[in-house]
């Protein structure tokens, strides 16, 4: 059972005693949030709380009191009592939902029981027909190599490892499915954003099992790319240092994500700033030319960035340095003219 | 490390390929080579000055520091004497009218600060103005906005008709280095033989513009020695001067400026007002280089992209 966020209590309701002893506990489950009320008795703390479950939309989830062991043997001295009670209730709820799914679609539910997922079924309010099904799956991807590499960038808070989760929302009326990945925050920070993942769309012909496998492969591939990118970027920067040793101004000596150089072309001094992404060499570095003299009319440095030039991720660092130099040579006469025409000294 | 560029092997007077000569910034002609400014006949001292531009072979780097791009704390020590406002660069670019040295310097420093901040926003800038005594105008700040603003302000406020003071005979380097020493603690060196990566480096860029005042340490040079005993301190210089002749101190001053490169890690530039204002911009483009990552011997081919090896 995964509880991602700490349990949040909504503001407590009122009772006939001045103390706060009724809580609403919000538990994230299957992509939705379920709220149960726990009613304590302020006057008698030894009695276990009652759980009030909302009556609508829960398919008559009404667990036997006896099934919730921690309520049966309530120990008000134990700090974890409430947590245990919630955990057990959630567990029962999970089972209950699975059973309901079984009633609807036997295949789906057998898959689900294999995957150890959380499922959450929503029914249309009037007809009680199944409306949508949320399936939340944990994706078993090894993120350790990534964490080792970027340990400095990850704050302590982020380093509590969570596995990536995948939520697939099935719209049972329209028969469509929308996959939504949930990534641990440090992972998302490292790769930039969720959109960089490019997970394949969900087609109704695949089973959940197959789809989860596909997503797992994709995530593993992304981790691989980022891990090897570091050494590739180092090779690229090293090639520039070798080819232009006297022209290098500054470079990122830790992650090799940038390098700046100064050149002159027919006595015109200009700067070259190169920026490499975490997905290098799949993504090509951006090359920015800058005049050593001019500013724009808006008082900014006079620069021009190129993100499209002859490039292949399969070239060696040396080859890339050589080709980048040739590209710059091609573009510099026009850039120089543009500085003189449009730039301000 | 071989310090001498090929030019030194040629006879002294043939200085045509010297890269430090002020260069004409031509926008119309398509020149492949650097065109030198003609040498007036009476300046026999000029070749001597030019010779000092090359690193003396005896000044080798004392210790090797790691090539990390840590943040720099850059102290711009800028000459605020009257001559900075009255001297003008003879050659301008793009049909601009002649500008005073201080104006051109403001532009070059502005580009320098903006570019440094673009490369790494952690770099910090401070401004010290040099009159009779050094005056701290702007203390270290991450963005160079304050520094650029102050330079602009000073430039626009200067009124040539108000100029009455005569510049001092001497500029005292002792007080300058006393001021710099007090500005920021240098990172401590744990292993003198093998210094590790520091949290930051301190770089002083000394811009001096006087041709008729002597540059020297009037009292002791204790602060200077102390600063230079730390491998994370760097002193770069730009000397803006008139044409050297027997009547002025340009040659001696330039020799003194070169002496400030105690550890063999400094960038020293000289810019003549008889040349083009673009040479000051070029000097500051070179100064963009991070002290821990830059190569010392930068004058070999003038960064000419057409000459770099295939």
PDB file of N, CA and C in Angstrom, chain B residues 127-215:
ATOM      1  N   UNK B 127      33.104  47.578  -7.605  1.00  0.00           N
ATOM      2  CA  UNK B 127      33.731  48.703  -8.309  1.00  0.00           C
ATOM      3  C   UNK B 127      34.537  49.552  -7.345  1.00  0.00           C
ATOM      4  N   UNK B 128      35.786  49.770  -7.696  1.00  0.00           N
ATOM      5  CA  UNK B 128      36.652  50.667  -6.929  1.00  0.00           C
ATOM      6  C   UNK B 128      37.137  51.739  -7.890  1.00  0.00           C
ATOM      7  N   UNK B 129      36.953  53.000  -7.523  1.00  0.00           N
ATOM      8  CA  UNK B 129      37.439  54.073  -8.392  1.00  0.00           C
ATOM      9  C   UNK B 129      38.758  54.594  -7.850  1.00  0.00           C
ATOM     10  N   UNK B 130      39.667  54.887  -8.762  1.00  0.00           N
ATOM     11  CA  UNK B 130      41.017  55.291  -8.342  1.00  0.00           C
ATOM     12  C   UNK B 130      41.233  56.773  -8.581  1.00  0.00           C
ATOM     13  N   UNK B 131      41.188  57.539  -7.503  1.00  0.00           N
ATOM     14  CA  UNK B 131      41.554  58.953  -7.579  1.00  0.00           C
ATOM     15  C   UNK B 131      42.897  59.084  -6.866  1.00  0.00           C
ATOM     16  N   UNK B 132      42.964  60.012  -5.903  1.00  0.00           N
ATOM     17  CA  UNK B 132      44.205  60.037  -5.117  1.00  0.00           C
ATOM     18  C   UNK B 132      44.273  58.785  -4.258  1.00  0.00           C
ATOM     19  N   UNK B 133      43.117  58.402  -3.760  1.00  0.00           N
ATOM     20  CA  UNK B 133      43.066  57.142  -3.025  1.00  0.00           C
ATOM     21  C   UNK B 133      41.980  56.284  -3.668  1.00  0.00           C
ATOM     22  N   UNK B 134      42.104  54.994  -3.491  1.00  0.00           N
ATOM     23  CA  UNK B 134      41.059  54.126  -4.041  1.00  0.00           C
ATOM     24  C   UNK B 134      39.774  54.270  -3.231  1.00  0.00           C
ATOM     25  N   UNK B 135      38.658  54.319  -3.934  1.00  0.00           N
ATOM     26  CA  UNK B 135      37.371  54.463  -3.255  1.00  0.00           C
ATOM     27  C   UNK B 135      36.457  53.323  -3.639  1.00  0.00           C
ATOM     28  N   UNK B 136      35.963  52.608  -2.636  1.00  0.00           N
ATOM     29  CA  UNK B 136      35.023  51.532  -2.932  1.00  0.00           C
ATOM     30  C   UNK B 136      33.667  52.153  -3.246  1.00  0.00           C
ATOM     31  N   UNK B 137      33.189  51.953  -4.442  1.00  0.00           N
ATOM     32  CA  UNK B 137      31.916  52.548  -4.849  1.00  0.00           C
ATOM     33  C   UNK B 137      30.784  51.532  -4.754  1.00  0.00           C
ATOM     34  N   UNK B 138      31.033  50.324  -5.258  1.00  0.00           N
ATOM     35  CA  UNK B 138      30.005  49.281  -5.203  1.00  0.00           C
ATOM     36  C   UNK B 138      30.647  48.021  -4.646  1.00  0.00           C
ATOM     37  N   UNK B 139      30.088  47.501  -3.567  1.00  0.00           N
ATOM     38  CA  UNK B 139      30.623  46.267  -3.002  1.00  0.00           C
ATOM     39  C   UNK B 139      30.070  45.079  -3.785  1.00  0.00           C
ATOM     40  N   UNK B 140      30.579  43.879  -3.508  1.00  0.00           N
ATOM     41  CA  UNK B 140      30.258  42.712  -4.327  1.00  0.00           C
ATOM     42  C   UNK B 140      28.764  42.473  -4.454  1.00  0.00           C
ATOM     43  N   UNK B 141      28.334  42.312  -5.698  1.00  0.00           N
ATOM     44  CA  UNK B 141      26.924  42.047  -5.963  1.00  0.00           C
ATOM     45  C   UNK B 141      26.825  41.031  -7.069  1.00  0.00           C
ATOM     46  N   UNK B 142      25.815  40.171  -7.001  1.00  0.00           N
ATOM     47  CA  UNK B 142      25.706  39.151  -8.042  1.00  0.00           C
ATOM     48  C   UNK B 142      25.425  39.743  -9.419  1.00  0.00           C
ATOM     49  N   UNK B 143      24.518  40.688  -9.498  1.00  0.00           N
ATOM     50  CA  UNK B 143      24.336  41.219 -10.839  1.00  0.00           C
ATOM     51  C   UNK B 143      25.200  42.455 -10.935  1.00  0.00           C
ATOM     52  N   UNK B 144      25.745  42.724 -12.072  1.00  0.00           N
ATOM     53  CA  UNK B 144      26.612  43.890 -12.196  1.00  0.00           C
ATOM     54  C   UNK B 144      25.834  45.165 -12.441  1.00  0.00           C
ATOM     55  N   UNK B 145      24.515  45.106 -12.228  1.00  0.00           N
ATOM     56  CA  UNK B 145      23.663  46.270 -12.534  1.00  0.00           C
ATOM     57  C   UNK B 145      24.167  47.543 -11.864  1.00  0.00           C
ATOM     58  N   UNK B 146      24.439  47.448 -10.576  1.00  0.00           N
ATOM     59  CA  UNK B 146      24.893  48.613  -9.812  1.00  0.00           C
ATOM     60  C   UNK B 146      26.175  49.192 -10.405  1.00  0.00           C
ATOM     61  N   UNK B 147      27.101  48.293 -10.725  1.00  0.00           N
ATOM     62  CA  UNK B 147      28.389  48.737 -11.266  1.00  0.00           C
ATOM     63  C   UNK B 147      28.178  49.458 -12.588  1.00  0.00           C
ATOM     64  N   UNK B 148      27.363  48.859 -13.459  1.00  0.00           N
ATOM     65  CA  UNK B 148      27.124  49.460 -14.772  1.00  0.00           C
ATOM     66  C   UNK B 148      26.441  50.813 -14.609  1.00  0.00           C
ATOM     67  N   UNK B 149      25.506  50.862 -13.672  1.00  0.00           N
ATOM     68  CA  UNK B 149      24.775  52.109 -13.432  1.00  0.00           C
ATOM     69  C   UNK B 149      25.723  53.203 -12.964  1.00  0.00           C
ATOM     70  N   UNK B 150      26.592  52.863 -12.021  1.00  0.00           N
ATOM     71  CA  UNK B 150      27.520  53.855 -11.475  1.00  0.00           C
ATOM     72  C   UNK B 150      28.468  54.365 -12.549  1.00  0.00           C
ATOM     73  N   UNK B 151      28.974  53.453 -13.361  1.00  0.00           N
ATOM     74  CA  UNK B 151      29.904  53.870 -14.413  1.00  0.00           C
ATOM     75  C   UNK B 151      29.223  54.822 -15.386  1.00  0.00           C
ATOM     76  N   UNK B 152      28.003  54.479 -15.726  1.00  0.00           N
ATOM     77  CA  UNK B 152      27.214  55.334 -16.625  1.00  0.00           C
ATOM     78  C   UNK B 152      26.999  56.708 -16.031  1.00  0.00           C
ATOM     79  N   UNK B 153      26.633  56.682 -14.778  1.00  0.00           N
ATOM     80  CA  UNK B 153      26.349  57.912 -14.055  1.00  0.00           C
ATOM     81  C   UNK B 153      27.572  58.813 -14.008  1.00  0.00           C
ATOM     82  N   UNK B 154      28.691  58.224 -13.645  1.00  0.00           N
ATOM     83  CA  UNK B 154      29.942  58.987 -13.552  1.00  0.00           C
ATOM     84  C   UNK B 154      30.302  59.564 -14.908  1.00  0.00           C
ATOM     85  N   UNK B 155      30.148  58.763 -15.932  1.00  0.00           N
ATOM     86  CA  UNK B 155      30.489  59.201 -17.277  1.00  0.00           C
ATOM     87  C   UNK B 155      29.657  60.387 -17.712  1.00  0.00           C
ATOM     88  N   UNK B 156      28.353  60.319 -17.444  1.00  0.00           N
ATOM     89  CA  UNK B 156      27.481  61.402 -17.895  1.00  0.00           C
ATOM     90  C   UNK B 156      27.630  62.646 -17.041  1.00  0.00           C
ATOM     91  N   UNK B 157      28.066  62.473 -15.798  1.00  0.00           N
ATOM     92  CA  UNK B 157      28.165  63.635 -14.921  1.00  0.00           C
ATOM     93  C   UNK B 157      29.413  64.458 -15.155  1.00  0.00           C
ATOM     94  N   UNK B 158      30.384  63.878 -15.798  1.00  0.00           N
ATOM     95  CA  UNK B 158      31.649  64.587 -15.966  1.00  0.00           C
ATOM     96  C   UNK B 158      31.481  65.791 -16.877  1.00  0.00           C
ATOM     97  N   UNK B 159      31.980  66.904 -16.437  1.00  0.00           N
ATOM     98  CA  UNK B 159      31.857  68.134 -17.203  1.00  0.00           C
ATOM     99  C   UNK B 159      33.257  68.645 -17.509  1.00  0.00           C
ATOM    100  N   UNK B 160      33.593  68.707 -18.780  1.00  0.00           N
ATOM    101  CA  UNK B 160      34.968  69.033 -19.144  1.00  0.00           C
ATOM    102  C   UNK B 160      35.375  70.427 -18.692  1.00  0.00           C
ATOM    103  N   UNK B 161      34.443  71.325 -18.657  1.00  0.00           N
ATOM    104  CA  UNK B 161      34.784  72.701 -18.251  1.00  0.00           C
ATOM    105  C   UNK B 161      35.111  72.784 -16.771  1.00  0.00           C
ATOM    106  N   UNK B 162      34.676  71.788 -16.002  1.00  0.00           N
ATOM    107  CA  UNK B 162      34.953  71.821 -14.568  1.00  0.00           C
ATOM    108  C   UNK B 162      36.332  71.298 -14.248  1.00  0.00           C
ATOM    109  N   UNK B 163      37.022  70.843 -15.257  1.00  0.00           N
ATOM    110  CA  UNK B 163      38.309  70.212 -15.013  1.00  0.00           C
ATOM    111  C   UNK B 163      39.335  71.239 -14.595  1.00  0.00           C
ATOM    112  N   UNK B 164      39.744  71.192 -13.354  1.00  0.00           N
ATOM    113  CA  UNK B 164      40.783  72.111 -12.887  1.00  0.00           C
ATOM    114  C   UNK B 164      41.971  71.348 -12.330  1.00  0.00           C
ATOM    115  N   UNK B 165      41.684  70.204 -11.750  1.00  0.00           N
ATOM    116  CA  UNK B 165      42.758  69.487 -11.063  1.00  0.00           C
ATOM    117  C   UNK B 165      43.766  68.936 -12.053  1.00  0.00           C
ATOM    118  N   UNK B 166      44.972  68.909 -11.583  1.00  0.00           N
ATOM    119  CA  UNK B 166      46.040  68.296 -12.359  1.00  0.00           C
ATOM    120  C   UNK B 166      46.303  66.931 -11.741  1.00  0.00           C
ATOM    121  N   UNK B 167      46.479  65.970 -12.574  1.00  0.00           N
ATOM    122  CA  UNK B 167      46.699  64.633 -12.031  1.00  0.00           C
ATOM    123  C   UNK B 167      47.978  64.563 -11.230  1.00  0.00           C
ATOM    124  N   UNK B 168      47.974  63.701 -10.241  1.00  0.00           N
ATOM    125  CA  UNK B 168      49.155  63.511  -9.401  1.00  0.00           C
ATOM    126  C   UNK B 168      50.326  63.016 -10.224  1.00  0.00           C
ATOM    127  N   UNK B 169      51.507  63.312  -9.685  1.00  0.00           N
ATOM    128  CA  UNK B 169      52.732  62.834 -10.343  1.00  0.00           C
ATOM    129  C   UNK B 169      52.843  61.316 -10.274  1.00  0.00           C
ATOM    130  N   UNK B 170      52.320  60.787  -9.160  1.00  0.00           N
ATOM    131  CA  UNK B 170      52.493  59.351  -8.930  1.00  0.00           C
ATOM    132  C   UNK B 170      51.162  58.710  -8.607  1.00  0.00           C
ATOM    133  N   UNK B 171      50.997  57.490  -9.056  1.00  0.00           N
ATOM    134  CA  UNK B 171      49.867  56.705  -8.577  1.00  0.00           C
ATOM    135  C   UNK B 171      50.411  55.634  -7.643  1.00  0.00           C
ATOM    136  N   UNK B 172      49.862  55.588  -6.451  1.00  0.00           N
ATOM    137  CA  UNK B 172      50.401  54.714  -5.419  1.00  0.00           C
ATOM    138  C   UNK B 172      49.740  53.341  -5.443  1.00  0.00           C
ATOM    139  N   UNK B 173      50.519  52.348  -5.816  1.00  0.00           N
ATOM    140  CA  UNK B 173      49.974  50.985  -5.871  1.00  0.00           C
ATOM    141  C   UNK B 173      49.756  50.396  -4.476  1.00  0.00           C
ATOM    142  N   UNK B 174      50.502  50.910  -3.487  1.00  0.00           N
ATOM    143  CA  UNK B 174      50.372  50.335  -2.136  1.00  0.00           C
ATOM    144  C   UNK B 174      48.958  50.476  -1.620  1.00  0.00           C
ATOM    145  N   UNK B 175      48.418  51.691  -1.746  1.00  0.00           N
ATOM    146  CA  UNK B 175      47.060  51.898  -1.225  1.00  0.00           C
ATOM    147  C   UNK B 175      46.035  51.097  -2.011  1.00  0.00           C
ATOM    148  N   UNK B 176      46.280  50.906  -3.282  1.00  0.00           N
ATOM    149  CA  UNK B 176      45.350  50.113  -4.099  1.00  0.00           C
ATOM    150  C   UNK B 176      45.276  48.684  -3.584  1.00  0.00           C
ATOM    151  N   UNK B 177      46.440  48.092  -3.361  1.00  0.00           N
ATOM    152  CA  UNK B 177      46.422  46.694  -2.926  1.00  0.00           C
ATOM    153  C   UNK B 177      45.983  46.562  -1.472  1.00  0.00           C
ATOM    154  N   UNK B 178      46.212  47.640  -0.671  1.00  0.00           N
ATOM    155  CA  UNK B 178      45.676  47.627   0.697  1.00  0.00           C
ATOM    156  C   UNK B 178      44.158  47.536   0.632  1.00  0.00           C
ATOM    157  N   UNK B 179      43.574  48.337  -0.234  1.00  0.00           N
ATOM    158  CA  UNK B 179      42.110  48.366  -0.379  1.00  0.00           C
ATOM    159  C   UNK B 179      41.581  46.993  -0.822  1.00  0.00           C
ATOM    160  N   UNK B 180      42.229  46.428  -1.821  1.00  0.00           N
ATOM    161  CA  UNK B 180      41.764  45.135  -2.360  1.00  0.00           C
ATOM    162  C   UNK B 180      41.862  44.052  -1.293  1.00  0.00           C
ATOM    163  N   UNK B 181      42.943  44.102  -0.532  1.00  0.00           N
ATOM    164  CA  UNK B 181      43.138  43.066   0.492  1.00  0.00           C
ATOM    165  C   UNK B 181      42.016  43.113   1.521  1.00  0.00           C
ATOM    166  N   UNK B 182      41.543  44.315   1.820  1.00  0.00           N
ATOM    167  CA  UNK B 182      40.516  44.448   2.851  1.00  0.00           C
ATOM    168  C   UNK B 182      39.118  44.112   2.357  1.00  0.00           C
ATOM    169  N   UNK B 183      38.988  43.924   1.074  1.00  0.00           N
ATOM    170  CA  UNK B 183      37.636  43.786   0.546  1.00  0.00           C
ATOM    171  C   UNK B 183      37.020  42.418   0.768  1.00  0.00           C
ATOM    172  N   UNK B 184      37.817  41.394   0.651  1.00  0.00           N
ATOM    173  CA  UNK B 184      37.206  40.062   0.752  1.00  0.00           C
ATOM    174  C   UNK B 184      38.238  39.065   1.234  1.00  0.00           C
ATOM    175  N   UNK B 185      37.857  38.165   2.129  1.00  0.00           N
ATOM    176  CA  UNK B 185      38.823  37.146   2.556  1.00  0.00           C
ATOM    177  C   UNK B 185      39.057  36.158   1.426  1.00  0.00           C
ATOM    178  N   UNK B 186      40.323  35.818   1.203  1.00  0.00           N
ATOM    179  CA  UNK B 186      40.615  34.840   0.169  1.00  0.00           C
ATOM    180  C   UNK B 186      40.340  33.442   0.713  1.00  0.00           C
ATOM    181  N   UNK B 187      39.909  32.516  -0.145  1.00  0.00           N
ATOM    182  CA  UNK B 187      39.666  31.159   0.345  1.00  0.00           C
ATOM    183  C   UNK B 187      40.942  30.565   0.916  1.00  0.00           C
ATOM    184  N   UNK B 188      40.805  29.800   1.979  1.00  0.00           N
ATOM    185  CA  UNK B 188      42.007  29.248   2.607  1.00  0.00           C
ATOM    186  C   UNK B 188      42.542  28.090   1.766  1.00  0.00           C
ATOM    187  N   UNK B 189      43.849  27.934   1.818  1.00  0.00           N
ATOM    188  CA  UNK B 189      44.492  26.887   1.031  1.00  0.00           C
ATOM    189  C   UNK B 189      44.846  25.747   1.961  1.00  0.00           C
ATOM    190  N   UNK B 190      44.224  24.586   1.728  1.00  0.00           N
ATOM    191  CA  UNK B 190      44.460  23.486   2.672  1.00  0.00           C
ATOM    192  C   UNK B 190      45.787  22.788   2.411  1.00  0.00           C
ATOM    193  N   UNK B 191      46.056  22.504   1.152  1.00  0.00           N
ATOM    194  CA  UNK B 191      47.328  21.839   0.824  1.00  0.00           C
ATOM    195  C   UNK B 191      48.089  22.716  -0.165  1.00  0.00           C
ATOM    196  N   UNK B 192      49.081  23.465   0.314  1.00  0.00           N
ATOM    197  CA  UNK B 192      49.777  24.411  -0.575  1.00  0.00           C
ATOM    198  C   UNK B 192      50.369  23.763  -1.820  1.00  0.00           C
ATOM    199  N   UNK B 193      50.757  22.480  -1.707  1.00  0.00           N
ATOM    200  CA  UNK B 193      51.365  21.850  -2.885  1.00  0.00           C
ATOM    201  C   UNK B 193      50.324  21.494  -3.918  1.00  0.00           C
ATOM    202  N   UNK B 194      49.144  21.166  -3.425  1.00  0.00           N
ATOM    203  CA  UNK B 194      48.128  20.725  -4.374  1.00  0.00           C
ATOM    204  C   UNK B 194      46.800  21.375  -3.977  1.00  0.00           C
ATOM    205  N   UNK B 195      46.619  22.636  -4.331  1.00  0.00           N
ATOM    206  CA  UNK B 195      45.398  23.311  -3.884  1.00  0.00           C
ATOM    207  C   UNK B 195      44.150  22.655  -4.485  1.00  0.00           C
ATOM    208  N   UNK B 196      43.117  22.549  -3.661  1.00  0.00           N
ATOM    209  CA  UNK B 196      41.877  21.933  -4.132  1.00  0.00           C
ATOM    210  C   UNK B 196      40.978  22.970  -4.776  1.00  0.00           C
ATOM    211  N   UNK B 197      39.795  22.548  -5.226  1.00  0.00           N
ATOM    212  CA  UNK B 197      38.861  23.498  -5.832  1.00  0.00           C
ATOM    213  C   UNK B 197      38.306  24.470  -4.780  1.00  0.00           C
ATOM    214  N   UNK B 198      38.415  25.773  -5.008  1.00  0.00           N
ATOM    215  CA  UNK B 198      37.977  26.741  -3.994  1.00  0.00           C
ATOM    216  C   UNK B 198      36.487  27.053  -4.149  1.00  0.00           C
ATOM    217  N   UNK B 199      35.861  27.629  -3.102  1.00  0.00           N
ATOM    218  CA  UNK B 199      34.450  28.025  -3.234  1.00  0.00           C
ATOM    219  C   UNK B 199      34.285  29.204  -4.195  1.00  0.00           C
ATOM    220  N   UNK B 200      35.352  30.020  -4.333  1.00  0.00           N
ATOM    221  CA  UNK B 200      35.326  31.135  -5.278  1.00  0.00           C
ATOM    222  C   UNK B 200      36.772  31.588  -5.479  1.00  0.00           C
ATOM    223  N   UNK B 201      36.991  32.383  -6.527  1.00  0.00           N
ATOM    224  CA  UNK B 201      38.308  33.000  -6.705  1.00  0.00           C
ATOM    225  C   UNK B 201      38.097  34.514  -6.689  1.00  0.00           C
ATOM    226  N   UNK B 202      39.166  35.248  -6.379  1.00  0.00           N
ATOM    227  CA  UNK B 202      39.078  36.702  -6.359  1.00  0.00           C
ATOM    228  C   UNK B 202      39.941  37.228  -7.492  1.00  0.00           C
ATOM    229  N   UNK B 203      39.338  38.047  -8.345  1.00  0.00           N
ATOM    230  CA  UNK B 203      40.070  38.573  -9.502  1.00  0.00           C
ATOM    231  C   UNK B 203      39.972  40.085  -9.507  1.00  0.00           C
ATOM    232  N   UNK B 204      41.142  40.688  -9.633  1.00  0.00           N
ATOM    233  CA  UNK B 204      41.183  42.147  -9.659  1.00  0.00           C
ATOM    234  C   UNK B 204      41.491  42.554 -11.098  1.00  0.00           C
ATOM    235  N   UNK B 205      40.689  43.442 -11.659  1.00  0.00           N
ATOM    236  CA  UNK B 205      40.991  43.944 -13.003  1.00  0.00           C
ATOM    237  C   UNK B 205      41.347  45.415 -12.846  1.00  0.00           C
ATOM    238  N   UNK B 206      42.630  45.712 -13.020  1.00  0.00           N
ATOM    239  CA  UNK B 206      43.164  47.051 -12.784  1.00  0.00           C
ATOM    240  C   UNK B 206      43.240  47.787 -14.116  1.00  0.00           C
ATOM    241  N   UNK B 207      42.436  48.842 -14.249  1.00  0.00           N
ATOM    242  CA  UNK B 207      42.435  49.616 -15.491  1.00  0.00           C
ATOM    243  C   UNK B 207      43.081  50.971 -15.204  1.00  0.00           C
ATOM    244  N   UNK B 208      44.240  51.173 -15.788  1.00  0.00           N
ATOM    245  CA  UNK B 208      45.012  52.387 -15.523  1.00  0.00           C
ATOM    246  C   UNK B 208      45.160  53.185 -16.799  1.00  0.00           C
ATOM    247  N   UNK B 209      44.928  54.520 -16.706  1.00  0.00           N
ATOM    248  CA  UNK B 209      44.896  55.285 -17.946  1.00  0.00           C
ATOM    249  C   UNK B 209      45.860  56.448 -18.032  1.00  0.00           C
ATOM    250  N   UNK B 210      46.845  56.540 -17.141  1.00  0.00           N
ATOM    251  CA  UNK B 210      47.689  57.737 -17.130  1.00  0.00           C
ATOM    252  C   UNK B 210      49.016  57.514 -17.840  1.00  0.00           C
ATOM    253  N   UNK B 211      49.363  58.454 -18.680  1.00  0.00           N
ATOM    254  CA  UNK B 211      50.627  58.343 -19.405  1.00  0.00           C
ATOM    255  C   UNK B 211      51.717  59.197 -18.788  1.00  0.00           C
ATOM    256  N   UNK B 212      51.332  60.189 -17.984  1.00  0.00           N
ATOM    257  CA  UNK B 212      52.335  61.103 -17.439  1.00  0.00           C
ATOM    258  C   UNK B 212      52.530  60.980 -15.944  1.00  0.00           C
ATOM    259  N   UNK B 213      51.833  60.066 -15.310  1.00  0.00           N
ATOM    260  CA  UNK B 213      52.061  59.838 -13.876  1.00  0.00           C
ATOM    261  C   UNK B 213      52.789  58.525 -13.726  1.00  0.00           C
ATOM    262  N   UNK B 214      53.696  58.497 -12.751  1.00  0.00           N
ATOM    263  CA  UNK B 214      54.437  57.245 -12.529  1.00  0.00           C
ATOM    264  C   UNK B 214      53.586  56.291 -11.720  1.00  0.00           C
ATOM    265  N   UNK B 215      53.753  55.039 -12.026  1.00  0.00           N
ATOM    266  CA  UNK B 215      53.023  53.993 -11.316  1.00  0.00           C
ATOM    267  C   UNK B 215      54.021  53.282 -10.434  1.00  0.00           C
TER     268      UNK B 215
END
